[in-house]
Amino acid sequence: MGLSSALNAAMSGLSLTKAQLVVTSQNIANANVDGYTLKTIVGTEVYNSTGSTSSVLTNQVTRQVNTQLQSSYWESLSDFSFATQYNDYIERLDQMFGVVGDASSIPSLMNDFTNALTALATDPSSQSTQEVAVSAAVELTNVINNSAEEVQELRRDSDASIADEVSKVNSLLQEIESLEDSIVAERSAGRSTVHLEDQLDVQLHALTEKMDVEISVGDDGLLGITTPTGLTLYDGRASELKFTASPTLGVGVEGNPIELVSPSGSVMTLSQYDLQSGSIGALVELRDTTLPETQARLDELASQMALALSQQVSEGVAADDGGVPPAATGMSVDTSNLMSSGDTIELEFEVNGELRKVSFVAVTDASLLPLSSDVTADSDDIVHGIVIPATTASLESQISSALGTGFDVSVDASGELSILTPTSSGTIEITGLIAKNTRTVTAEDGSEIPLFMDSKDGGIPYTGALEDGGQEEGFAQRMVINLAVLNDPSLLVGGGDDPSSERVSLLKDRLTQTEFIFSPSSGIGAKNSPYVGTISDFAIETVAKQSQIASAAATAELNSGTVTSIAQVAYENSYKVDVDEELVKLTELQNAYAANARVLTAIDEIYDTLFSIA
């Protein structure tokens, strides 16, 4: 090798070593900076015409990032962010509901109320015992009211938080666009972009916490970000999320969707499949599913509790056509008290040994027909609506039309409904007929009493009416104690001068002994297997269900946190700076620098000698 070749090799080696010293020093200095990745710089050997190494070319600085580990970590981070955000709200909800044994919990207050009714049944003439029973009912009502209002407050809070998170996502997308523009400019100028790429990763990391996104890098090195369904969030230019919070978001009111506006102005709506992870996904899940279901549980409890105490049940009796022997038999029931929307007639019959059920539900608005099968909690019945008020002829016609041939339907002037079928073998056999109506007055006659009222429109009886979106929806907030009972607690024992335990005993039994079918929309029971139990049982289930949800949410956060922690360690180990290794490398580079410098010194001395000879 000639002196010029040796000089060229030493100079290029010195230049590479100098660059490596700078990079290694920066690695050590930034080892504890979040988002900083290990940087390296290597040289490429350059060969002369004879095939010998003539110099070394210093390449660009590169980052040491394992993109597979990065992708895995970001995916788990999105799941963990969802679980954390979700559990934060569920913990608040769980604290509000408490546990079954808490003195202030709904089951405990329900137990206090039924105990007060038991005491009143023992001594119905005691004014103080009457007042204690009413106070217990008031306290139970207040807790149900407050719990339902807290659910709606959490729903409004989650809606407002969606707006905040959407704003943050838009800021992140704008920052990503700005950083990639800078990266492209620096690449075009032949300069290193590793520091900008670190900053870009920090923004992408934050984005994955907010949303479930797919991140890709094209062959041209440019970034692409889409939602799971393929909607483009970023492709050289940032799209924008649009969302308007609803400060007055109430029961039954759907929250606004999140829309995606592309740079060209086209608007698309994010679906539930785009929001299955990330903090935004959790907030949408809470607002649209979890909290409405919690509200539905409270509404179902309040609704069934109100109806249990006020609903009169008329059992059908055997009936026939009067022939000897009768050609048609069945049952009859008094329907004269069916005057409120929500009142029902329930028919059971067998066809070739198979049980069938039909429920007729009264409505005052014919536009609601036909009714959904979900109007009743019983999954086995067929639901038909009947429009009231109705003449006997109209009621007869509506029921007959719904049942079709094979049934002989009649309603007499007193409101007695008879449903008969032929007695010939192999035909239909009527096995049950019940009429249920809600008692709307507190008169002394009758055992049922509308103790729990609907505060809407200044105070109305609760009948489970289906008009105006349904009376049950939001009833947990509107449920109040009947003002007449507040003013005169003796109404619990029949009022007047001759108090009796008959009414109060019925109220207690309706709460603790009578079983009801509860709607699966509450999240308790299933559509094809609804929960059946007493009001007291359902109160316990309401709190127990919340405890189950809280336990599941806490477990999900713990599990996803463990997975994310493992993924984070693996990812960070792929790029984190090991200061000890870098210090060793720094020493080696200093020695290499010194070696190259000595070569230059030796060449310089040789040239000096040669020049002196000349």
Coordinates of C-alpha atoms in Angstrom, one line a residue:
M1 CA 0.0 0.0 0.0
G2 CA 1.4 3.4 -1.0
L3 CA 1.6 6.3 1.4
S4 CA -1.3 8.1 -0.3
S5 CA -3.5 5.0 0.1
A6 CA -2.4 4.6 3.7
L7 CA -3.2 8.3 4.3
N8 CA -6.6 8.0 2.7
A9 CA -7.4 4.9 4.8
A10 CA -6.3 6.5 8.0
M11 CA -8.2 9.7 7.4
S12 CA -11.5 7.9 6.5
G13 CA -11.0 5.6 9.6
L14 CA -10.4 8.7 11.7
S15 CA -13.6 10.3 10.3
L16 CA -15.7 7.2 11.0
T17 CA -14.3 6.8 14.5
K18 CA -15.0 10.5 15.2
A19 CA -18.6 10.1 14.1
Q20 CA -19.0 6.9 16.2
L21 CA -17.6 8.7 19.2
V22 CA -20.2 11.4 18.8
V23 CA -23.0 8.9 18.5
T24 CA -21.8 6.8 21.5
S25 CA -21.5 9.9 23.6
Q26 CA -25.1 11.0 22.7
N27 CA -26.3 7.5 23.5
I28 CA -24.8 7.8 27.0
A29 CA -26.0 11.3 27.5
N30 CA -29.6 10.4 26.5
A31 CA -29.8 6.9 28.1
N32 CA -32.6 8.0 30.5
V33 CA -34.6 10.1 28.1
D34 CA -38.0 8.6 27.3
G35 CA -38.3 7.6 23.7
Y36 CA -34.6 7.8 22.9
T37 CA -33.5 4.8 21.0
L38 CA -30.0 3.3 20.7
K39 CA -28.1 4.8 17.7
T40 CA -25.3 3.2 15.7
I41 CA -23.2 4.2 12.8
V42 CA -21.1 1.9 10.7
G43 CA -18.7 2.2 7.9
T44 CA -18.6 0.6 4.5
E45 CA -15.3 -0.6 3.0
V46 CA -14.3 0.9 -0.3
Y47 CA -12.0 -1.1 -2.5
N48 CA -9.5 0.1 -5.1
S49 CA -8.9 -1.3 -8.6
T50 CA -6.6 -4.0 -7.3
G51 CA -9.3 -5.3 -4.9
S52 CA -7.5 -4.0 -1.8
T53 CA -9.3 -1.8 0.8
S54 CA -8.5 1.8 0.2
S55 CA -10.8 3.5 2.7
V56 CA -14.0 3.3 4.7
L57 CA -17.2 5.2 4.0
T58 CA -19.1 6.7 7.0
N59 CA -22.8 5.8 6.7
Q60 CA -25.9 7.5 8.1
V61 CA -26.7 7.1 11.8
T62 CA -29.4 4.4 12.3
R63 CA -31.8 3.5 15.1
Q64 CA -31.8 0.0 16.7
V65 CA -35.6 -0.7 16.9
N66 CA -37.3 -4.1 16.5
T67 CA -40.4 -3.1 14.6
Q68 CA -42.1 -6.5 15.4
L69 CA -41.7 -6.0 19.1
Q70 CA -42.8 -2.3 18.7
S71 CA -46.0 -3.4 16.9
S72 CA -46.7 -6.0 19.5
Y73 CA -46.2 -3.5 22.4
W74 CA -48.4 -0.8 20.8
E75 CA -51.2 -3.3 20.2
S76 CA -51.1 -4.5 23.9
L77 CA -50.8 -0.8 25.0
S78 CA -54.1 0.0 23.2
D79 CA -55.8 -2.9 25.0
F80 CA -54.4 -1.9 28.4
S81 CA -55.5 1.7 27.9
F82 CA -59.0 0.4 27.2
A83 CA -59.0 -1.7 30.3
T84 CA -57.6 1.0 32.5
Q85 CA -60.0 3.7 31.3
Y86 CA -63.0 1.2 31.6
N87 CA -62.0 0.1 35.1
D88 CA -61.6 3.6 36.3
Y89 CA -65.3 4.3 35.7
I90 CA -66.4 0.9 36.9
E91 CA -64.6 1.4 40.2
R92 CA -66.5 4.7 40.7
L93 CA -69.8 2.9 39.8
D94 CA -68.9 0.0 42.2
Q95 CA -68.2 2.4 45.1
M96 CA -71.7 3.9 44.5
F97 CA -73.5 0.6 44.6
G98 CA -71.4 -0.8 47.4
V99 CA -71.8 -4.5 48.4
V100 CA -74.8 -6.5 49.4
G101 CA -74.1 -6.2 53.1
D102 CA -73.5 -2.5 53.2
A103 CA -76.1 -0.6 55.3
S104 CA -76.6 2.0 52.6
S105 CA -76.9 -0.5 49.7
I106 CA -80.1 -1.1 47.9
P107 CA -80.6 -4.7 49.2
S108 CA -80.1 -3.5 52.8
L109 CA -82.5 -0.7 52.4
M110 CA -85.0 -3.0 50.7
N111 CA -84.6 -5.3 53.7
D112 CA -85.2 -2.4 56.1
F113 CA -88.4 -1.6 54.2
T114 CA -89.7 -5.1 54.3
N115 CA -88.8 -5.4 58.0
A116 CA -90.8 -2.2 58.6
L117 CA -93.7 -3.7 56.8
T118 CA -93.5 -6.8 58.9
A119 CA -93.5 -4.7 62.1
L120 CA -96.5 -2.8 60.8
A121 CA -98.4 -5.9 60.0
T122 CA -97.9 -7.0 63.6
D123 CA -99.2 -3.6 64.9
P124 CA -101.1 -1.9 62.1
S125 CA -102.7 0.8 64.4
S126 CA -99.3 2.1 65.5
Q127 CA -98.8 5.6 64.0
S128 CA -95.1 5.6 64.7
T129 CA -94.7 2.2 63.0
Q130 CA -96.6 3.5 60.0
E131 CA -94.3 6.5 59.8
V132 CA -91.2 4.2 60.1
A133 CA -92.4 2.1 57.1
V134 CA -93.0 5.2 55.0
S135 CA -89.6 6.6 56.0
A136 CA -88.0 3.3 55.0
A137 CA -89.7 3.5 51.6
V138 CA -88.5 7.1 51.1
E139 CA -84.9 6.2 52.0
L140 CA -85.0 3.2 49.5
T141 CA -86.5 5.4 46.8
N142 CA -83.9 8.1 47.4
V143 CA -81.0 5.7 47.0
I144 CA -82.4 4.3 43.8
N145 CA -82.9 7.9 42.5
N146 CA -79.4 8.9 43.4
S147 CA -77.9 5.8 42.0
A148 CA -79.6 6.3 38.7
E149 CA -78.6 10.0 38.6
E150 CA -75.0 9.0 39.3
V151 CA -75.1 6.6 36.4
Q152 CA -76.3 9.4 34.1
E153 CA -73.6 11.7 35.5
L154 CA -70.9 9.1 34.7
R155 CA -72.4 8.8 31.2
R156 CA -72.2 12.5 30.6
D157 CA -68.7 12.5 32.0
S158 CA -67.7 9.8 29.6
D159 CA -69.2 11.7 26.7
A160 CA -67.3 14.8 27.6
S161 CA -64.1 12.7 28.0
I162 CA -64.6 11.4 24.4
A163 CA -64.5 15.0 23.2
D164 CA -61.2 15.6 25.1
E165 CA -59.6 12.4 23.7
V166 CA -60.8 13.2 20.2
S167 CA -59.1 16.6 20.5
K168 CA -55.9 14.9 21.6
V169 CA -56.0 12.5 18.7
N170 CA -56.3 15.4 16.3
S171 CA -53.3 17.1 17.8
L172 CA -51.3 13.9 17.6
L173 CA -52.2 13.4 13.9
Q174 CA -51.2 17.0 13.2
E175 CA -47.9 16.5 15.0
I176 CA -47.3 13.2 13.1
E177 CA -47.9 15.1 9.8
S178 CA -45.5 17.8 10.8
L179 CA -42.8 15.4 11.8
E180 CA -43.0 13.3 8.7
D181 CA -42.8 16.4 6.6
S182 CA -39.6 17.3 8.4
I183 CA -38.3 13.7 8.0
V184 CA -38.9 13.8 4.2
A185 CA -37.1 17.2 4.0
E186 CA -34.1 16.0 5.9
R187 CA -33.8 12.8 3.9
S188 CA -33.9 14.8 0.7
A189 CA -31.0 16.9 2.0
G190 CA -29.1 13.8 2.9
R191 CA -29.2 14.5 6.6
S192 CA -29.9 12.1 9.5
T193 CA -33.5 11.8 10.6
V194 CA -33.1 9.5 13.6
H195 CA -33.9 12.2 16.1
L196 CA -37.1 13.0 14.2
E197 CA -38.0 9.3 14.0
D198 CA -37.7 9.0 17.8
Q199 CA -40.1 11.9 18.2
L200 CA -42.5 10.3 15.7
D201 CA -42.5 7.1 17.7
V202 CA -43.5 9.0 20.8
Q203 CA -46.5 10.5 19.0
L204 CA -47.5 7.0 17.6
H205 CA -47.1 5.5 21.0
A206 CA -49.5 8.2 22.4
L207 CA -51.9 7.6 19.5
T208 CA -52.2 3.8 20.2
E209 CA -53.2 4.6 23.8
K210 CA -56.2 6.6 22.4
M211 CA -57.3 4.3 19.5
D212 CA -57.1 0.9 17.9
V213 CA -55.0 1.7 14.8
E214 CA -53.1 -0.1 12.1
I215 CA -49.7 1.5 11.5
S216 CA -47.7 0.6 8.4
V217 CA -44.7 1.9 6.5
G218 CA -44.8 1.9 2.7
D219 CA -42.0 1.0 0.3
D220 CA -41.3 4.7 -0.1
G221 CA -40.7 4.9 3.7
L222 CA -43.8 6.9 4.3
L223 CA -46.3 6.3 7.1
G224 CA -49.9 5.0 6.9
I225 CA -52.4 4.9 9.7
T226 CA -55.8 3.3 9.5
T227 CA -58.6 2.1 11.7
P228 CA -59.3 -1.6 12.0
T229 CA -62.1 -1.3 9.3
G230 CA -59.7 0.5 6.9
L231 CA -60.7 4.1 7.4
T232 CA -57.6 6.3 6.8
L233 CA -56.4 8.4 9.7
Y234 CA -53.2 9.4 8.0
D235 CA -51.6 8.9 4.6
G236 CA -49.2 11.8 4.1
R237 CA -51.9 14.1 5.3
A238 CA -53.8 13.9 8.6
S239 CA -57.6 13.3 8.6
E240 CA -59.6 14.9 11.4
L241 CA -61.9 13.3 14.0
K242 CA -65.2 15.2 14.6
F243 CA -67.3 14.8 17.7
T244 CA -69.8 16.9 19.6
A245 CA -70.4 16.2 23.2
S246 CA -73.9 16.3 24.6
P247 CA -73.9 18.1 28.0
T248 CA -77.6 17.2 28.6
L249 CA -77.2 13.6 27.7
G250 CA -80.1 11.8 29.4
V251 CA -81.7 8.4 29.8
G252 CA -82.5 6.8 26.4
V253 CA -80.7 9.5 24.5
E254 CA -78.0 8.2 22.2
G255 CA -74.6 10.0 22.2
N256 CA -73.3 11.5 19.1
P257 CA -71.1 9.3 16.8
I258 CA -67.4 10.0 16.1
E259 CA -66.9 11.0 12.5
L260 CA -63.7 11.0 10.4
V261 CA -63.2 13.8 7.9
S262 CA -60.6 13.1 5.3
P263 CA -58.3 15.9 3.9
S264 CA -60.5 15.9 0.8
G265 CA -63.6 16.6 3.0
S266 CA -65.4 13.2 2.8
V267 CA -67.1 12.2 6.1
M268 CA -67.3 8.7 7.5
T269 CA -68.6 7.5 10.8
L270 CA -66.4 5.3 13.0
S271 CA -68.1 2.0 13.8
Q272 CA -68.0 -0.1 16.9
Y273 CA -65.3 -2.3 15.2
D274 CA -63.1 0.8 15.0
L275 CA -63.4 1.4 18.7
Q276 CA -62.7 -1.9 20.3
S277 CA -59.6 -0.8 22.2
G278 CA -57.9 2.4 23.3
S279 CA -59.2 4.9 25.8
I280 CA -61.7 6.3 23.3
G281 CA -63.1 2.8 22.7
A282 CA -63.6 2.3 26.5
L283 CA -65.4 5.6 26.8
V284 CA -67.8 4.8 24.0
E285 CA -68.4 1.3 25.4
L286 CA -69.2 2.9 28.8
R287 CA -71.5 5.6 27.4
D288 CA -73.4 3.4 24.9
T289 CA -73.5 -0.1 26.6
T290 CA -72.3 -0.5 30.1
L291 CA -73.9 2.5 31.7
P292 CA -77.2 2.3 29.8
E293 CA -77.4 -1.4 31.0
T294 CA -76.8 -0.3 34.6
Q295 CA -79.6 2.3 34.2
A296 CA -81.8 -0.5 32.8
R297 CA -81.2 -2.6 35.9
L298 CA -82.2 0.2 38.2
D299 CA -85.3 1.0 36.0
E300 CA -86.3 -2.6 36.0
L301 CA -86.0 -2.8 39.8
A302 CA -88.0 0.4 40.2
S303 CA -90.6 -0.6 37.6
Q304 CA -91.2 -4.1 39.0
M305 CA -91.3 -2.8 42.6
A306 CA -93.9 -0.2 41.7
L307 CA -96.1 -2.7 39.8
A308 CA -95.7 -5.4 42.4
L309 CA -97.4 -3.2 45.0
S310 CA -100.1 -1.6 42.7
Q311 CA -100.9 -4.4 40.2
Q312 CA -104.2 -6.2 40.7
V313 CA -104.4 -9.8 39.3
S314 CA -107.7 -11.3 38.2
E315 CA -107.4 -15.1 37.8
G316 CA -109.6 -16.6 35.1
V317 CA -112.2 -19.2 35.9
A318 CA -113.5 -22.2 33.9
A319 CA -116.1 -21.3 31.3
D320 CA -118.0 -23.1 28.5
D321 CA -120.6 -22.4 25.9
G322 CA -123.5 -23.6 28.0
G323 CA -124.3 -26.7 26.0
V324 CA -124.9 -30.1 27.6
P325 CA -122.4 -31.5 27.1
P326 CA -120.5 -28.3 26.2
A327 CA -119.1 -28.1 22.6
A328 CA -116.5 -25.5 23.6
T329 CA -114.7 -24.9 26.9
G330 CA -112.1 -22.5 28.1
M331 CA -111.8 -19.7 30.7
S332 CA -113.2 -16.3 31.4
V333 CA -111.8 -13.3 33.3
D334 CA -113.0 -9.8 34.3
T335 CA -111.3 -7.1 32.1
S336 CA -113.4 -4.2 33.3
N337 CA -110.5 -2.7 35.2
L338 CA -108.1 -2.7 32.2
M339 CA -108.0 1.1 31.8
S340 CA -104.2 2.0 31.7
S341 CA -101.6 1.6 29.1
G342 CA -99.4 -1.3 30.2
D343 CA -102.2 -3.4 31.6
T344 CA -102.2 -6.9 30.3
I345 CA -104.2 -10.1 29.5
E346 CA -102.2 -13.3 29.6
L347 CA -103.5 -16.4 27.9
E348 CA -102.0 -19.9 28.1
F349 CA -103.1 -22.9 26.0
E350 CA -101.9 -26.2 24.8
V351 CA -101.8 -27.5 21.2
N352 CA -101.2 -31.2 21.1
G353 CA -99.6 -31.1 24.5
E354 CA -97.3 -28.1 23.7
L355 CA -97.7 -25.0 25.9
R356 CA -98.2 -21.7 24.1
K357 CA -98.5 -18.2 25.7
V358 CA -100.0 -15.0 24.3
S359 CA -99.7 -11.6 26.1
F360 CA -102.1 -8.8 25.2
V361 CA -100.6 -5.4 26.2
A362 CA -102.8 -2.3 26.4
V363 CA -101.7 0.9 24.6
T364 CA -103.4 4.2 24.0
D365 CA -101.4 4.9 20.8
A366 CA -102.3 2.7 17.9
S367 CA -99.2 3.8 16.0
L368 CA -97.1 1.6 18.4
L369 CA -98.6 -1.5 16.9
P370 CA -97.4 -4.1 16.2
L371 CA -95.6 -4.5 19.5
S372 CA -92.1 -6.0 19.8
S373 CA -91.8 -9.3 21.6
D374 CA -89.4 -7.5 23.9
V375 CA -92.3 -5.6 25.5
T376 CA -92.6 -8.4 28.0
A377 CA -89.8 -10.1 29.8
D378 CA -91.2 -13.6 29.0
S379 CA -89.2 -15.1 26.1
D380 CA -91.9 -17.7 25.4
D381 CA -94.9 -15.5 24.8
I382 CA -96.3 -14.0 21.6
V383 CA -97.1 -10.3 22.2
H384 CA -100.0 -8.4 20.7
G385 CA -101.1 -4.9 21.4
I386 CA -104.7 -3.9 22.2
V387 CA -105.8 -0.3 21.8
I388 CA -107.7 1.2 24.8
P389 CA -110.0 2.7 25.7
A390 CA -112.1 0.1 23.8
T391 CA -115.7 -0.8 23.7
T392 CA -116.5 -4.4 24.5
A393 CA -117.1 -5.0 20.8
S394 CA -113.7 -3.5 19.9
L395 CA -111.8 -5.5 22.7
E396 CA -113.5 -8.7 21.5
S397 CA -112.6 -7.9 17.9
Q398 CA -108.9 -7.1 18.6
I399 CA -108.3 -10.3 20.7
S400 CA -110.2 -12.5 18.2
S401 CA -108.3 -11.1 15.3
A402 CA -105.0 -11.7 17.1
L403 CA -105.8 -15.3 18.0
G404 CA -107.3 -16.3 14.6
T405 CA -109.4 -19.3 13.9
G406 CA -109.8 -22.0 16.5
F407 CA -110.8 -19.6 19.3
D408 CA -114.2 -18.3 20.2
V409 CA -113.8 -14.9 21.9
S410 CA -116.5 -12.9 23.5
V411 CA -116.7 -9.9 25.9
D412 CA -120.0 -9.1 27.6
A413 CA -121.4 -5.8 28.7
S414 CA -119.7 -6.1 32.2
G415 CA -116.3 -6.6 30.6
E416 CA -116.1 -10.4 31.2
L417 CA -113.8 -11.9 28.6
S418 CA -114.4 -15.5 27.6
I419 CA -112.0 -17.5 25.4
L420 CA -113.3 -20.9 24.4
T421 CA -112.1 -23.7 22.1
P422 CA -113.9 -26.8 20.7
T423 CA -113.9 -29.8 22.9
S424 CA -113.2 -32.2 20.1
S425 CA -110.0 -34.3 20.5
G426 CA -106.8 -33.0 19.0
T427 CA -107.7 -29.3 19.4
I428 CA -106.6 -26.4 21.5
E429 CA -107.1 -26.5 25.3
I430 CA -107.2 -23.3 27.3
T431 CA -105.1 -23.7 30.5
G432 CA -104.8 -20.2 31.9
L433 CA -106.2 -16.7 31.6
I434 CA -105.2 -13.7 33.7
A435 CA -105.9 -10.0 33.6
K436 CA -103.5 -7.6 35.2
N437 CA -104.3 -3.9 35.8
T438 CA -102.6 -1.2 37.8
R439 CA -104.4 0.3 40.7
T440 CA -104.0 4.0 40.4
V441 CA -105.9 5.3 43.5
T442 CA -105.2 4.9 47.2
A443 CA -108.8 4.3 48.2
E444 CA -109.4 2.1 51.3
D445 CA -111.0 -0.7 49.3
G446 CA -108.6 -3.3 47.8
S447 CA -105.2 -4.4 49.0
E448 CA -103.0 -3.1 46.3
I449 CA -101.8 0.5 46.5
P450 CA -99.8 2.8 44.1
L451 CA -97.1 3.5 46.7
F452 CA -94.5 4.4 44.1
M453 CA -95.4 7.1 41.6
D454 CA -93.9 8.6 38.6
S455 CA -92.9 12.3 39.2
K456 CA -93.4 13.1 35.5
D457 CA -96.1 15.6 34.7
G458 CA -96.5 16.6 38.4
G459 CA -97.0 13.0 39.6
I460 CA -98.8 10.2 37.8
P461 CA -99.4 6.5 38.6
Y462 CA -96.8 4.1 37.3
T463 CA -98.4 1.6 34.9
G464 CA -95.5 0.6 32.6
A465 CA -97.1 2.6 29.7
L466 CA -95.3 2.2 26.4
E467 CA -96.1 5.6 25.0
D468 CA -93.5 8.4 24.6
G469 CA -90.6 5.9 24.6
G470 CA -91.9 3.8 27.5
Q471 CA -92.6 4.8 31.1
E472 CA -90.0 2.4 32.4
E473 CA -87.1 4.2 30.8
G474 CA -85.6 6.5 33.4
F475 CA -88.2 5.6 36.0
A476 CA -85.4 4.9 38.6
Q477 CA -84.8 8.7 38.6
R478 CA -88.4 9.7 38.6
M479 CA -89.8 7.3 41.2
V480 CA -91.3 9.0 44.2
I481 CA -93.5 8.0 47.1
N482 CA -97.2 8.7 46.6
L483 CA -97.9 12.1 48.1
A484 CA -101.2 10.8 49.6
V485 CA -99.2 8.2 51.6
L486 CA -96.6 10.7 52.7
N487 CA -99.4 12.9 54.0
D488 CA -101.3 9.9 55.5
P489 CA -99.1 6.9 56.4
S490 CA -102.2 5.0 57.7
L491 CA -103.0 4.3 54.0
L492 CA -100.5 1.5 54.3
V493 CA -102.9 -0.3 56.5
G494 CA -106.1 0.6 54.7
G495 CA -106.6 4.1 56.2
G496 CA -109.8 5.0 58.1
D497 CA -110.6 4.1 61.7
D498 CA -110.2 0.4 61.3
P499 CA -106.6 -0.3 60.3
S500 CA -105.9 -3.8 59.0
S501 CA -102.8 -5.9 58.4
E502 CA -104.2 -7.2 55.1
R503 CA -102.8 -4.5 52.8
V504 CA -99.4 -4.2 54.4
S505 CA -99.1 -8.0 54.5
L506 CA -99.8 -8.2 50.8
L507 CA -97.2 -5.5 50.1
K508 CA -94.5 -7.4 52.1
D509 CA -95.4 -10.7 50.4
R510 CA -95.3 -9.0 46.9
L511 CA -91.8 -7.9 47.7
T512 CA -90.4 -11.0 49.3
Q513 CA -92.5 -14.0 48.2
T514 CA -94.1 -13.3 44.8
E515 CA -91.9 -14.2 41.9
F516 CA -91.7 -12.1 38.7
I517 CA -90.0 -12.4 35.3
F518 CA -87.4 -9.7 34.9
S519 CA -86.3 -8.2 31.6
P520 CA -83.0 -9.5 30.3
S521 CA -82.2 -6.0 29.0
S522 CA -81.0 -5.4 32.6
G523 CA -78.1 -7.7 32.0
I524 CA -79.4 -10.2 34.5
G525 CA -80.7 -13.3 32.9
A526 CA -80.7 -14.1 29.2
K527 CA -83.2 -13.5 26.4
N528 CA -84.2 -17.1 26.2
S529 CA -83.8 -17.6 30.0
P530 CA -84.9 -14.5 31.8
Y531 CA -84.3 -14.1 35.6
V532 CA -87.2 -15.2 37.7
G533 CA -87.3 -14.2 41.4
T534 CA -88.7 -11.9 44.0
I535 CA -88.2 -8.1 44.1
S536 CA -85.9 -8.5 47.1
D537 CA -83.9 -11.2 45.1
F538 CA -83.5 -8.9 42.1
A539 CA -82.3 -6.1 44.4
I540 CA -79.5 -8.4 45.6
E541 CA -78.8 -9.4 42.0
T542 CA -78.6 -5.8 40.9
V543 CA -75.7 -5.1 43.4
A544 CA -74.2 -8.5 42.8
K545 CA -74.1 -8.0 39.1
Q546 CA -72.3 -4.7 39.6
S547 CA -69.7 -6.5 41.8
Q548 CA -69.2 -9.1 39.1
I549 CA -68.7 -6.4 36.5
A550 CA -66.2 -4.6 38.8
S551 CA -64.3 -7.8 39.4
A552 CA -64.1 -8.6 35.7
A553 CA -63.0 -5.1 34.9
A554 CA -60.2 -5.2 37.6
T555 CA -59.1 -8.6 36.3
A556 CA -59.0 -7.4 32.7
E557 CA -56.9 -4.4 33.7
L558 CA -54.5 -6.6 35.7
N559 CA -54.2 -9.2 32.9
S560 CA -53.7 -6.7 30.1
G561 CA -51.3 -4.7 32.3
T562 CA -49.2 -7.9 32.7
V563 CA -49.2 -8.6 29.0
T564 CA -48.3 -4.9 28.2
S565 CA -45.5 -4.9 30.8
I566 CA -43.9 -8.0 29.3
A567 CA -44.3 -6.5 25.8
Q568 CA -42.9 -3.2 27.0
V569 CA -39.8 -4.8 28.5
A570 CA -39.1 -6.8 25.4
Y571 CA -39.6 -3.7 23.2
E572 CA -37.5 -1.4 25.4
N573 CA -34.7 -3.9 25.6
S574 CA -34.5 -3.8 21.8
Y575 CA -33.7 -0.2 21.7
K576 CA -32.7 1.0 25.2
V577 CA -29.1 2.2 25.8
D578 CA -26.9 0.0 27.9
V579 CA -24.6 2.6 29.5
D580 CA -22.0 0.0 30.5
E581 CA -21.8 -1.3 27.0
E582 CA -21.6 2.2 25.6
L583 CA -18.8 3.1 28.0
V584 CA -16.8 0.0 26.9
K585 CA -17.4 1.0 23.3
L586 CA -16.4 4.5 24.0
T587 CA -13.0 3.3 25.3
E588 CA -12.5 1.1 22.3
L589 CA -13.4 4.0 19.9
Q590 CA -10.9 6.3 21.8
N591 CA -8.2 3.6 21.3
A592 CA -9.2 3.3 17.6
Y593 CA -9.1 7.1 17.2
A594 CA -5.6 7.1 18.8
A595 CA -4.4 4.3 16.5
N596 CA -5.6 6.2 13.4
A597 CA -4.0 9.3 14.7
R598 CA -0.7 7.5 15.2
V599 CA -0.9 6.3 11.6
L600 CA -1.3 9.8 10.4
T601 CA 1.6 11.0 12.6
A602 CA 3.8 8.2 11.1
I603 CA 2.8 9.1 7.6
D604 CA 3.5 12.8 8.3
E605 CA 7.0 11.9 9.6
I606 CA 7.7 9.8 6.5
Y607 CA 6.7 12.7 4.3
D608 CA 8.9 15.1 6.3
T609 CA 11.8 12.7 5.9
L610 CA 11.2 12.3 2.1
F611 CA 10.9 16.0 1.6
S612 CA 14.1 16.6 3.6
I613 CA 16.0 14.1 1.4
A614 CA 14.7 15.9 -1.7

